[in-house]
Short mmCIF file of C-alpha atoms and ligand atoms in Angstrom, two decimals:
data_model
loop_
_atom_site.label_atom_id
_atom_site.label_comp_id
_atom_site.label_asym_id
_atom_site.label_seq_id
_atom_site.Cartn_x
_atom_site.Cartn_y
_atom_site.Cartn_z
CA MET J 299 30.47 22.32 -3.04
CA LYS J 300 29.24 23.02 0.60
CA THR J 301 25.59 23.84 1.40
CA LEU J 302 24.14 24.89 4.68
CA ILE J 303 20.41 24.59 5.42
CA THR J 304 19.83 27.03 8.28
CA GLY J 305 16.96 27.87 10.68
CA GLY J 306 14.66 24.99 9.91
CA THR J 307 13.17 22.26 12.10
CA VAL J 308 14.75 18.96 11.08
CA VAL J 309 12.19 16.13 11.22
CA ASN J 310 13.16 12.39 11.21
CA ALA J 311 10.96 9.54 12.23
CA SER J 312 12.20 9.65 15.74
CA GLY J 313 11.52 13.35 16.40
CA ARG J 314 12.16 16.89 15.48
CA SER J 315 14.66 19.52 16.51
CA ARG J 316 16.03 22.92 15.43
CA ALA J 317 19.28 22.16 13.55
CA ASP J 318 21.25 23.41 10.69
CA VAL J 319 22.21 20.70 7.95
CA LEU J 320 25.68 20.91 6.54
CA ILE J 321 26.11 19.19 3.16
CA ASP J 322 29.46 18.61 1.54
CA GLY J 323 29.24 17.17 -2.04
CA GLU J 324 26.59 14.60 -2.24
CA GLN J 325 26.35 13.81 1.48
CA ILE J 326 25.18 15.25 4.69
CA VAL J 327 28.23 15.76 6.94
CA ALA J 328 26.79 17.25 10.11
CA LEU J 329 23.58 18.40 11.87
CA LEU J 330 24.54 21.40 13.90
CA GLU J 331 23.18 23.74 16.55
CA PRO J 332 21.59 26.58 14.80
CA GLY J 333 24.10 29.36 14.13
CA SER J 334 27.10 27.08 14.79
CA THR J 335 30.61 28.36 14.10
CA LEU J 336 33.64 26.53 12.93
CA PHE J 337 37.03 27.59 14.47
CA GLY J 338 35.30 30.87 15.40
CA VAL J 339 34.04 31.51 11.83
CA ASP J 340 30.42 31.69 11.08
CA LEU J 341 29.54 28.67 9.15
CA ALA J 342 27.12 30.31 6.90
CA ALA J 343 29.93 32.59 5.74
CA SER J 344 32.23 29.72 4.80
CA VAL J 345 29.98 27.57 2.62
CA ASP J 346 29.21 28.00 -1.07
CA LYS J 347 25.41 28.15 -0.63
CA VAL J 348 22.92 28.85 2.20
CA VAL J 349 19.43 27.68 2.10
CA ASP J 350 17.19 29.66 4.48
CA ALA J 351 14.68 27.24 6.04
CA THR J 352 13.47 29.59 8.82
CA GLY J 353 9.91 28.63 9.79
CA LYS J 354 10.08 25.52 7.59
CA TYR J 355 10.49 21.80 8.08
CA VAL J 356 13.59 20.10 6.82
CA VAL J 357 12.84 16.43 5.93
CA PRO J 358 14.47 13.54 4.13
CA GLY J 359 13.64 13.50 0.41
CA GLY J 360 10.52 11.53 -0.34
CA ILE J 361 10.77 8.00 -1.68
CA ASP J 362 7.99 6.68 -3.86
CA ALA J 363 8.40 2.91 -3.83
CA HIS J 364 5.75 2.19 -6.43
CA THR J 365 5.90 3.81 -9.91
CA HIS J 366 5.36 2.67 -13.38
CA MET J 367 7.14 5.03 -15.86
CA GLU J 368 6.59 4.07 -19.51
CA MET J 369 4.78 0.95 -18.45
CA PRO J 370 3.50 -1.22 -21.43
CA PHE J 371 -0.07 -1.87 -20.25
CA GLY J 372 -3.67 -1.97 -21.51
CA GLY J 373 -2.52 -1.78 -25.10
CA THR J 374 -0.51 1.39 -24.53
CA PHE J 375 2.33 2.84 -22.46
CA ALA J 376 2.00 4.89 -19.21
CA ALA J 377 2.20 8.50 -20.28
CA ASP J 378 5.22 9.50 -18.17
CA THR J 379 8.62 8.65 -19.40
CA PHE J 380 11.39 8.41 -16.89
CA THR J 381 12.32 11.91 -17.79
CA THR J 382 8.85 13.48 -17.24
CA GLY J 383 7.95 11.19 -14.29
CA THR J 384 11.09 11.86 -12.33
CA THR J 385 10.92 15.57 -13.03
CA ALA J 386 7.31 15.59 -11.76
CA ALA J 387 8.65 13.62 -8.73
CA ALA J 388 11.40 16.24 -8.09
CA TRP J 389 8.83 19.09 -8.15
CA GLY J 390 6.83 17.25 -5.41
CA GLY J 391 9.74 16.55 -3.12
CA THR J 392 10.26 12.91 -4.08
CA THR J 393 14.01 12.38 -4.61
CA THR J 394 13.89 8.60 -5.16
CA ILE J 395 11.48 6.31 -6.98
CA VAL J 396 11.38 2.53 -7.18
CA ASP J 397 9.95 1.62 -10.54
CA PHE J 398 8.70 -1.83 -11.69
CA VAL J 399 10.55 -3.78 -14.43
CA VAL J 400 7.77 -5.55 -16.36
CA GLN J 401 8.00 -9.15 -17.52
CA TYR J 402 5.09 -10.40 -19.55
CA PRO J 403 4.66 -14.19 -20.12
CA ASP J 404 7.38 -15.57 -22.28
CA GLN J 405 9.56 -12.56 -21.88
CA ASN J 406 13.10 -13.14 -20.35
CA VAL J 407 13.25 -11.52 -16.90
CA LEU J 408 16.92 -10.58 -17.25
CA ASP J 409 16.38 -9.08 -20.77
CA GLN J 410 13.51 -6.91 -19.35
CA TYR J 411 15.74 -5.78 -16.49
CA ALA J 412 18.38 -4.63 -18.95
CA LEU J 413 15.72 -2.97 -21.03
CA TRP J 414 14.58 -1.01 -17.96
CA HIS J 415 18.09 0.18 -17.37
CA ASP J 416 18.27 1.36 -20.96
CA LYS J 417 15.09 3.28 -20.47
CA ALA J 418 16.12 4.94 -17.24
CA ALA J 419 19.91 5.59 -17.53
CA GLY J 420 20.70 9.18 -18.26
CA ASN J 421 17.02 10.15 -18.27
CA CYS J 422 16.16 10.64 -14.71
CA ALA J 423 16.05 13.80 -12.63
CA VAL J 424 16.00 11.91 -9.31
CA ASP J 425 17.53 8.52 -8.22
CA TYR J 426 15.78 5.39 -9.03
CA GLY J 427 15.76 1.76 -8.14
CA PHE J 428 13.78 -1.28 -9.51
CA HIS J 429 11.45 -3.96 -8.45
CA GLN J 430 10.86 -6.83 -10.84
CA ILE J 431 7.41 -8.07 -11.90
CA LEU J 432 7.20 -11.70 -12.56
CA SER J 433 4.22 -12.72 -14.60
CA ASP J 434 4.87 -16.46 -15.35
CA VAL J 435 7.02 -18.09 -12.85
CA GLN J 436 9.30 -20.40 -14.68
CA ASP J 437 12.54 -22.13 -13.71
CA SER J 438 14.54 -19.44 -15.45
CA SER J 439 12.59 -16.59 -13.60
CA LEU J 440 13.30 -18.22 -10.31
CA ALA J 441 17.04 -18.49 -11.12
CA ALA J 442 16.99 -14.89 -12.25
CA MET J 443 15.67 -13.78 -8.80
CA ASP J 444 19.10 -14.71 -7.33
CA GLU J 445 21.04 -12.78 -9.98
CA LEU J 446 18.73 -9.73 -9.60
CA ILE J 447 19.30 -9.58 -5.83
CA ASP J 448 23.06 -9.26 -6.63
CA GLU J 449 22.01 -6.36 -8.98
CA GLY J 450 20.17 -4.64 -6.15
CA VAL J 451 16.70 -5.74 -7.18
CA THR J 452 15.49 -7.30 -3.89
CA SER J 453 11.73 -7.26 -4.31
CA PHE J 454 9.50 -9.06 -6.76
CA LYS J 455 5.85 -8.43 -7.55
CA LEU J 456 3.36 -11.04 -8.49
CA PHE J 457 -0.32 -10.65 -9.55
CA MET J 458 -3.40 -12.60 -8.41
CA ALA J 459 -5.44 -10.74 -11.16
CA TYR J 460 -5.20 -9.94 -14.87
CA LYS J 461 -5.43 -13.51 -16.34
CA GLY J 462 -3.41 -14.07 -19.45
CA VAL J 463 -1.58 -10.82 -18.82
CA PHE J 464 0.18 -10.94 -15.36
CA LEU J 465 -1.78 -13.47 -13.35
CA SER J 466 0.31 -16.10 -11.45
CA ASP J 467 -1.71 -19.14 -10.23
CA ASP J 468 -1.36 -20.25 -6.62
CA GLY J 469 1.23 -22.91 -7.44
CA GLN J 470 3.44 -20.36 -9.33
CA ILE J 471 3.00 -17.94 -6.38
CA LEU J 472 4.09 -20.71 -3.98
CA ARG J 473 7.15 -21.47 -6.01
CA ALA J 474 8.28 -17.81 -6.11
CA MET J 475 7.64 -17.50 -2.40
CA GLN J 476 9.63 -20.64 -1.67
CA LYS J 477 12.46 -18.86 -3.54
CA ALA J 478 12.04 -15.70 -1.63
CA ALA J 479 12.01 -17.53 1.67
CA ASP J 480 15.34 -18.97 0.64
CA ASN J 481 17.16 -15.85 -0.72
CA GLY J 482 15.54 -13.16 1.48
CA ALA J 483 13.66 -11.19 -1.32
CA MET J 484 10.51 -9.33 -0.51
CA MET J 485 7.45 -10.68 -2.35
CA MET J 486 5.06 -7.93 -3.39
CA MET J 487 1.55 -8.99 -4.23
CA HIS J 488 -1.22 -7.35 -6.35
CA ALA J 489 -3.95 -9.02 -4.24
CA GLU J 490 -7.23 -9.31 -6.10
CA ASN J 491 -9.10 -12.48 -7.03
CA GLY J 492 -8.77 -12.23 -10.82
CA ALA J 493 -11.17 -15.19 -11.66
CA VAL J 494 -13.99 -13.63 -9.60
CA ILE J 495 -13.42 -10.24 -11.13
CA ASP J 496 -13.37 -11.57 -14.68
CA VAL J 497 -16.86 -13.16 -14.23
CA LEU J 498 -18.33 -10.02 -12.65
CA VAL J 499 -16.88 -7.93 -15.53
CA GLN J 500 -18.44 -10.18 -18.18
CA GLN J 501 -21.76 -10.02 -16.36
CA ALA J 502 -21.67 -6.20 -16.09
CA LEU J 503 -20.83 -5.75 -19.68
CA ALA J 504 -23.54 -8.32 -20.76
CA ALA J 505 -26.05 -6.21 -18.77
CA GLY J 506 -25.01 -3.09 -20.63
CA ASN J 507 -23.19 -1.60 -17.67
CA THR J 508 -20.15 -0.27 -19.57
CA SER J 509 -19.25 3.01 -17.89
CA PRO J 510 -16.09 3.50 -15.61
CA PHE J 511 -18.31 3.27 -12.48
CA PHE J 512 -18.57 -0.44 -13.11
CA HIS J 513 -14.79 -0.81 -12.87
CA GLY J 514 -15.26 -0.33 -9.14
CA THR J 515 -18.27 -2.38 -8.62
CA THR J 516 -16.78 -5.37 -10.37
CA ARG J 517 -13.76 -5.30 -8.30
CA PRO J 518 -15.44 -5.56 -4.80
CA TRP J 519 -13.62 -5.48 -1.58
CA GLN J 520 -14.28 -9.16 -1.06
CA ALA J 521 -12.08 -9.95 -4.11
CA GLU J 522 -9.25 -7.88 -2.53
CA ALA J 523 -9.73 -9.28 1.03
CA GLU J 524 -9.90 -12.91 -0.18
CA ALA J 525 -6.76 -12.57 -2.35
CA THR J 526 -4.90 -10.73 0.49
CA SER J 527 -5.80 -13.58 2.95
CA ARG J 528 -4.72 -16.22 0.39
CA ALA J 529 -1.42 -14.48 -0.26
CA ILE J 530 -0.84 -14.23 3.47
CA MET J 531 -1.53 -17.91 3.94
CA LEU J 532 0.85 -18.88 1.07
CA ALA J 533 3.47 -16.56 2.47
CA ASP J 534 2.98 -18.23 5.96
CA LEU J 535 3.36 -21.66 4.40
CA THR J 536 6.66 -20.77 2.82
CA GLY J 537 8.11 -18.29 5.27
CA ALA J 538 8.46 -15.59 2.61
CA PRO J 539 8.02 -11.93 3.63
CA LEU J 540 4.97 -10.32 1.95
CA TYR J 541 4.26 -6.75 1.00
CA VAL J 542 0.78 -6.17 -0.19
CA VAL J 543 0.67 -3.22 -2.71
CA HIS J 544 -2.05 -0.65 -3.22
CA VAL J 545 -4.28 -1.72 -0.34
CA SER J 546 -7.71 -0.03 -0.60
CA ALA J 547 -10.25 -2.21 1.34
CA LYS J 548 -10.49 -2.10 5.08
CA GLN J 549 -11.16 -5.84 5.11
CA ALA J 550 -7.83 -6.37 3.39
CA VAL J 551 -6.16 -4.28 6.12
CA GLU J 552 -7.75 -6.47 8.69
CA GLN J 553 -6.14 -9.53 7.11
CA ILE J 554 -2.79 -7.81 7.23
CA ALA J 555 -3.15 -6.70 10.81
CA LEU J 556 -4.20 -10.16 11.89
CA ALA J 557 -1.15 -11.60 10.29
CA ARG J 558 1.14 -9.02 11.86
CA ASP J 559 -0.34 -9.55 15.24
CA LYS J 560 0.66 -13.19 14.88
CA GLY J 561 4.14 -12.16 14.18
CA GLN J 562 4.14 -12.85 10.43
CA ASN J 563 6.43 -10.65 8.12
CA VAL J 564 3.44 -9.00 6.35
CA PHE J 565 3.43 -5.35 5.24
CA GLY J 566 0.91 -3.19 3.54
CA GLU J 567 1.13 -0.09 1.39
CA THR J 568 -1.73 2.31 0.52
CA CYS J 569 -1.85 5.19 -1.95
CA PRO J 570 -3.30 8.74 -1.68
CA GLN J 571 -6.16 7.81 -4.01
CA TYR J 572 -7.53 5.44 -1.45
CA LEU J 573 -7.34 8.03 1.31
CA TYR J 574 -9.11 10.78 -0.56
CA LEU J 575 -11.16 9.56 -3.54
CA SER J 576 -14.17 7.36 -3.89
CA LEU J 577 -16.32 5.17 -6.13
CA GLU J 578 -19.29 7.59 -6.07
CA GLU J 579 -17.42 10.90 -6.43
CA GLN J 580 -14.71 9.98 -8.91
CA LEU J 581 -15.49 6.76 -10.81
CA GLY J 582 -19.20 7.80 -10.95
CA ALA J 583 -18.41 11.31 -11.94
CA VAL J 584 -20.09 12.97 -14.95
CA SER J 585 -18.77 16.05 -16.75
CA GLU J 586 -19.81 18.16 -19.78
CA GLN J 587 -16.65 17.17 -21.59
CA TRP J 588 -16.61 13.43 -21.15
CA GLY J 589 -20.13 12.61 -19.91
CA ASP J 590 -20.19 9.54 -17.65
CA PHE J 591 -16.79 8.60 -19.18
CA GLU J 592 -15.35 11.28 -16.78
CA GLY J 593 -14.75 8.44 -14.22
CA ALA J 594 -12.17 6.91 -16.55
CA LYS J 595 -9.60 9.40 -15.07
CA TRP J 596 -9.74 7.38 -11.86
CA VAL J 597 -9.76 3.84 -13.12
CA CYS J 598 -7.05 2.14 -11.34
CA SER J 599 -6.77 -1.37 -9.54
CA THR J 600 -7.41 -1.94 -6.72
CA PRO J 601 -10.29 0.42 -7.41
CA LEU J 602 -11.54 3.40 -5.50
CA ARG J 603 -13.88 2.19 -2.84
CA SER J 604 -17.41 3.27 -1.78
CA LYS J 605 -17.37 6.30 0.55
CA HIS J 606 -20.21 4.60 2.48
CA GLU J 607 -18.16 1.62 3.66
CA GLY J 608 -15.65 3.33 5.83
CA HIS J 609 -12.53 2.42 3.85
CA GLN J 610 -10.87 5.87 3.74
CA HIS J 611 -11.26 6.36 7.47
CA HIS J 612 -9.81 2.91 8.05
CA MET J 613 -6.80 3.56 5.80
CA TRP J 614 -5.83 6.68 7.70
CA GLN J 615 -6.34 4.79 11.03
CA ALA J 616 -4.19 1.93 9.80
CA LEU J 617 -1.40 4.42 8.88
CA ARG J 618 -1.53 5.67 12.44
CA THR J 619 -1.55 2.29 14.08
CA ASN J 620 1.12 0.81 11.65
CA ASP J 621 -1.21 -1.80 10.28
CA LEU J 622 -0.31 -0.18 7.04
CA GLN J 623 3.38 0.94 6.91
CA LEU J 624 3.81 3.30 4.05
CA VAL J 625 2.27 5.36 1.18
CA SER J 626 3.40 5.07 -2.44
CA THR J 627 1.62 6.40 -5.51
CA ASP J 628 1.30 3.55 -7.91
CA HIS J 629 2.07 6.24 -10.38
CA CYS J 630 0.72 4.86 -13.80
CA PRO J 631 -0.81 7.71 -15.72
CA PHE J 632 -2.74 7.40 -18.92
CA CYS J 633 -4.02 10.37 -20.86
CA MET J 634 -7.84 10.86 -21.36
CA ALA J 635 -7.63 11.89 -24.99
CA ASP J 636 -5.92 8.86 -26.62
CA GLN J 637 -5.37 6.30 -23.84
CA LYS J 638 -8.31 6.13 -21.30
CA GLU J 639 -10.40 6.63 -24.54
CA LEU J 640 -9.52 3.03 -25.49
CA GLY J 641 -12.18 1.84 -22.92
CA ARG J 642 -15.06 4.08 -24.00
CA GLY J 643 -18.04 1.78 -24.17
CA ASP J 644 -16.24 -0.96 -22.30
CA PHE J 645 -14.73 -0.07 -18.89
CA SER J 646 -12.60 -3.18 -18.95
CA LYS J 647 -10.47 -1.71 -21.80
CA ILE J 648 -9.67 1.46 -19.93
CA PRO J 649 -5.92 1.35 -19.12
CA ASN J 650 -5.59 1.02 -15.38
CA GLY J 651 -3.74 3.64 -13.44
CA ILE J 652 -3.60 7.07 -12.15
CA GLY J 653 -0.71 9.59 -11.66
CA SER J 654 0.21 11.17 -8.34
CA VAL J 655 4.08 11.18 -8.06
CA GLU J 656 4.14 14.89 -7.91
CA HIS J 657 1.60 15.17 -5.20
CA ARG J 658 2.25 12.40 -2.67
CA MET J 659 4.25 14.47 -0.17
CA ASP J 660 1.76 17.32 -0.29
CA LEU J 661 -1.34 15.04 0.00
CA MET J 662 0.14 13.13 2.89
CA TYR J 663 1.14 16.45 4.60
CA GLN J 664 -2.64 17.14 4.62
CA GLY J 665 -2.87 14.27 7.11
CA VAL J 666 -0.76 16.29 9.33
CA VAL J 667 -2.84 19.41 8.81
CA THR J 668 -6.08 17.54 9.56
CA GLY J 669 -4.67 15.64 12.58
CA GLN J 670 -4.70 12.22 11.03
CA ILE J 671 -1.01 11.59 11.45
CA SER J 672 1.87 13.32 13.23
CA LEU J 673 4.66 15.17 11.53
CA GLU J 674 7.01 12.42 12.34
CA ARG J 675 4.72 9.78 10.98
CA TRP J 676 4.39 11.87 7.72
CA VAL J 677 8.22 11.54 7.32
CA GLU J 678 8.06 7.90 8.33
CA ILE J 679 5.42 6.72 5.82
CA THR J 680 6.83 8.84 2.79
CA SER J 681 10.51 8.34 3.37
CA VAL J 682 11.86 6.46 6.30
CA THR J 683 9.87 3.23 5.95
CA PRO J 684 10.21 3.01 2.14
CA ALA J 685 13.92 3.25 2.66
CA ARG J 686 14.04 0.47 5.28
CA MET J 687 11.49 -1.67 3.51
CA PHE J 688 13.43 -1.72 0.35
CA GLY J 689 16.96 -1.79 1.47
CA MET J 690 18.09 1.89 1.21
CA TYR J 691 17.99 3.16 4.76
CA GLY J 692 21.05 5.05 5.90
CA ARG J 693 21.88 6.23 2.39
CA LYS J 694 18.27 7.42 1.98
CA GLY J 695 15.34 8.06 4.31
CA VAL J 696 17.28 9.96 7.00
CA LEU J 697 18.93 13.20 7.64
CA ALA J 698 22.12 12.27 9.38
CA PRO J 699 25.84 12.45 8.73
CA GLY J 700 26.90 9.97 5.99
CA ALA J 701 23.43 9.92 4.43
CA ASP J 702 22.91 11.13 0.85
CA ALA J 703 21.94 14.75 0.86
CA ASP J 704 18.38 14.18 -0.32
CA VAL J 705 16.53 16.95 1.51
CA VAL J 706 13.21 18.71 1.18
CA VAL J 707 12.50 22.01 2.86
CA TYR J 708 8.76 22.01 3.34
CA ASP J 709 6.81 25.21 4.14
CA PRO J 710 3.91 24.68 6.30
CA ALA J 711 2.73 28.20 5.87
CA GLY J 712 2.77 27.83 2.00
CA HIS J 713 -0.07 26.78 -0.08
CA THR J 714 -0.35 24.55 -3.17
CA SER J 715 -3.22 24.68 -5.64
CA ILE J 716 -3.53 21.69 -7.95
CA GLY J 717 -5.23 23.83 -10.39
CA LEU J 718 -7.43 23.26 -13.36
CA GLY J 719 -5.48 22.77 -16.53
CA LYS J 720 -1.89 21.79 -16.55
CA THR J 721 -0.35 23.12 -13.44
CA HIS J 722 1.44 19.87 -12.94
CA HIS J 723 4.59 18.55 -14.52
CA SER J 724 3.52 14.96 -15.46
CA ASN J 725 2.78 14.11 -19.16
CA LEU J 726 -0.84 13.67 -18.22
CA ASP J 727 -3.51 15.70 -19.97
CA TYR J 728 -5.53 15.98 -16.84
CA SER J 729 -4.85 15.61 -13.05
CA PRO J 730 -6.68 13.16 -10.84
CA TRP J 731 -6.08 15.84 -8.12
CA GLU J 732 -7.42 18.79 -9.99
CA GLY J 733 -9.06 21.23 -7.63
CA PHE J 734 -7.28 19.96 -4.54
CA GLU J 735 -6.09 22.81 -2.33
CA ILE J 736 -3.05 21.97 -0.19
CA ASP J 737 -2.07 23.76 3.05
CA GLY J 738 1.77 23.50 2.66
CA HIS J 739 4.18 23.87 -0.10
CA VAL J 740 7.38 22.14 -1.33
CA ASP J 741 9.99 24.90 -0.96
CA THR J 742 13.33 23.53 -1.91
CA VAL J 743 14.39 20.09 -3.13
CA ILE J 744 17.86 18.85 -2.92
CA SER J 745 19.13 15.47 -4.28
CA ARG J 746 22.64 14.25 -3.42
CA GLY J 747 23.60 17.92 -2.64
CA GLN J 748 22.13 19.32 -5.93
CA VAL J 749 19.29 21.72 -5.73
CA LEU J 750 16.52 20.47 -8.00
CA VAL J 751 13.68 22.86 -7.18
CA ALA J 752 13.87 26.25 -5.68
CA ASP J 753 11.79 29.40 -5.89
CA ASP J 754 9.17 27.40 -7.87
CA GLU J 755 11.66 26.73 -10.54
CA PHE J 756 13.12 23.41 -11.76
CA VAL J 757 16.89 23.95 -11.65
CA GLY J 758 17.87 20.23 -11.73
CA ARG J 759 19.21 18.24 -14.48
CA VAL J 760 17.73 15.18 -16.36
CA GLY J 761 20.52 12.64 -16.07
CA HIS J 762 21.36 13.61 -12.54
CA GLY J 763 19.39 10.61 -11.24
CA LYS J 764 21.46 7.48 -10.58
CA TYR J 765 20.52 3.89 -10.12
CA VAL J 766 20.15 2.85 -6.49
CA LYS J 767 21.53 -0.61 -5.97
CA ARG J 768 19.34 -1.85 -3.04
CA ASP J 769 20.11 -4.22 -0.18
CA LEU J 770 17.60 -6.86 1.23
CA SER J 771 14.80 -5.36 3.28
CA GLN J 772 15.99 -4.04 6.67
CA TYR J 773 12.64 -5.17 8.18
CA LEU J 774 13.93 -8.81 7.97
CA VAL J 775 16.34 -10.44 10.33
O1 URP P 216 -4.14 0.36 -11.80
C1 URP P 216 -2.94 0.17 -11.52
N1 URP P 216 -2.60 -0.16 -10.40
N2 URP P 216 -2.04 0.18 -12.58
C2 URP P 216 -0.74 -0.17 -12.41
C3 URP P 216 -0.43 -1.65 -12.32
C4 URP P 216 -0.58 -2.22 -11.05
O2 URP P 216 -1.36 -3.12 -10.82
O3 URP P 216 0.06 -1.81 -10.08
ZN1 ZN P 217 -0.87 -3.83 -8.94
ZN1 ZN P 218 1.34 -0.60 -9.58
ZN1 ZN P 219 6.02 27.73 -4.64
#
């Protein structure tokens, strides 16, 4: 099966040009002068399918390097299965996700890894890889890190918060980092000071401050910046590369920037929620339906920050200056009706997480529309860098001969309304992005040569998505 994408502007991290993209089977085979002929024959007439991209951008398929499909968390499971979550991803132009295998204390890391394959295999609409969460760093977990790298799981997430659930103490973090320094794995860190947060939460609840707003005030930026700094110091001590997930505080970015300026292998990710949403407007929201529990829709950690402290502005700036390297979603949706509801009357029991996998490409494209980032930077932070950071570049994250034909045709003249009610494709019973109007529209989505979305219809297949065995990070020498 040969496909030709004609008439569009091809955008990679390094620049843009008018080119036609020729796909044969699962791969891109050539980028051609528009209207090229082959042995005198019009190429468009000799292929099986032509996708007209006139007036549109042709970009590498989005890579969301931080999702939690079916995650067991907060006494329930994240509402999207691998089927619904990857279908939603496809709708939004994301053709690869990297999901987190969860290990709780006393669970065997390799058993959990096998379980995640069972959940995902045959159930995904787009390609998927795995990171591994380590929640109690035992000798067996450290040994498993080597085995997992051979399996293509080259990044490991630790938590400095959620005591008794995920939290690793500094000694455990040190041991895992020593291992990563040795085997080349990327250490990922949920950087929040859990002990400080736990005290603030108990004090808030004792004072009768039980609504979702207080989820934000009890996880202050100091708790994030302190933990980020501590993680950076431990990484420096061991020589391990460090990737700080879901950064929301400008003071945490400052720590990352300082370490990078010194030449340390430290990287940072932020998420759309920290670029657009705030403590006051979302966590503090009140509605007719939910009262002051409305804010539960946006309870995630790290939390949404105060709009009066300049965090959002700083996140955009950091994306421009490369103090932050990429944008993932941390997609971890919980429905209001039966899941967020668990925390009514006690915000600390609200399952943490929001869902954005379908909207990341659109939301970040708004940064191009508003002049926050260039078109090339949009492609870089949503696809190119995730591919490099997590050992997929060349196959993914680029439009070039030999790469997987993961392609999004994006229409800058289109419009996307994230409407009221269920206009999205996630299992979620609301959208954290309800009411957002997007200048731009995902037009056509292709994964390894197969069209998944065209003409506002899903024409892909659940089961098309394959496991991506990843290499070590291409940012490390
Ligand atoms: O609130 C969040 N972020 N939920 C998902 C788990 C995590 O910490 O990434
Ligand atoms: Zn986290
Ligand atoms: Zn997460
Ligand atoms: Zn449409």
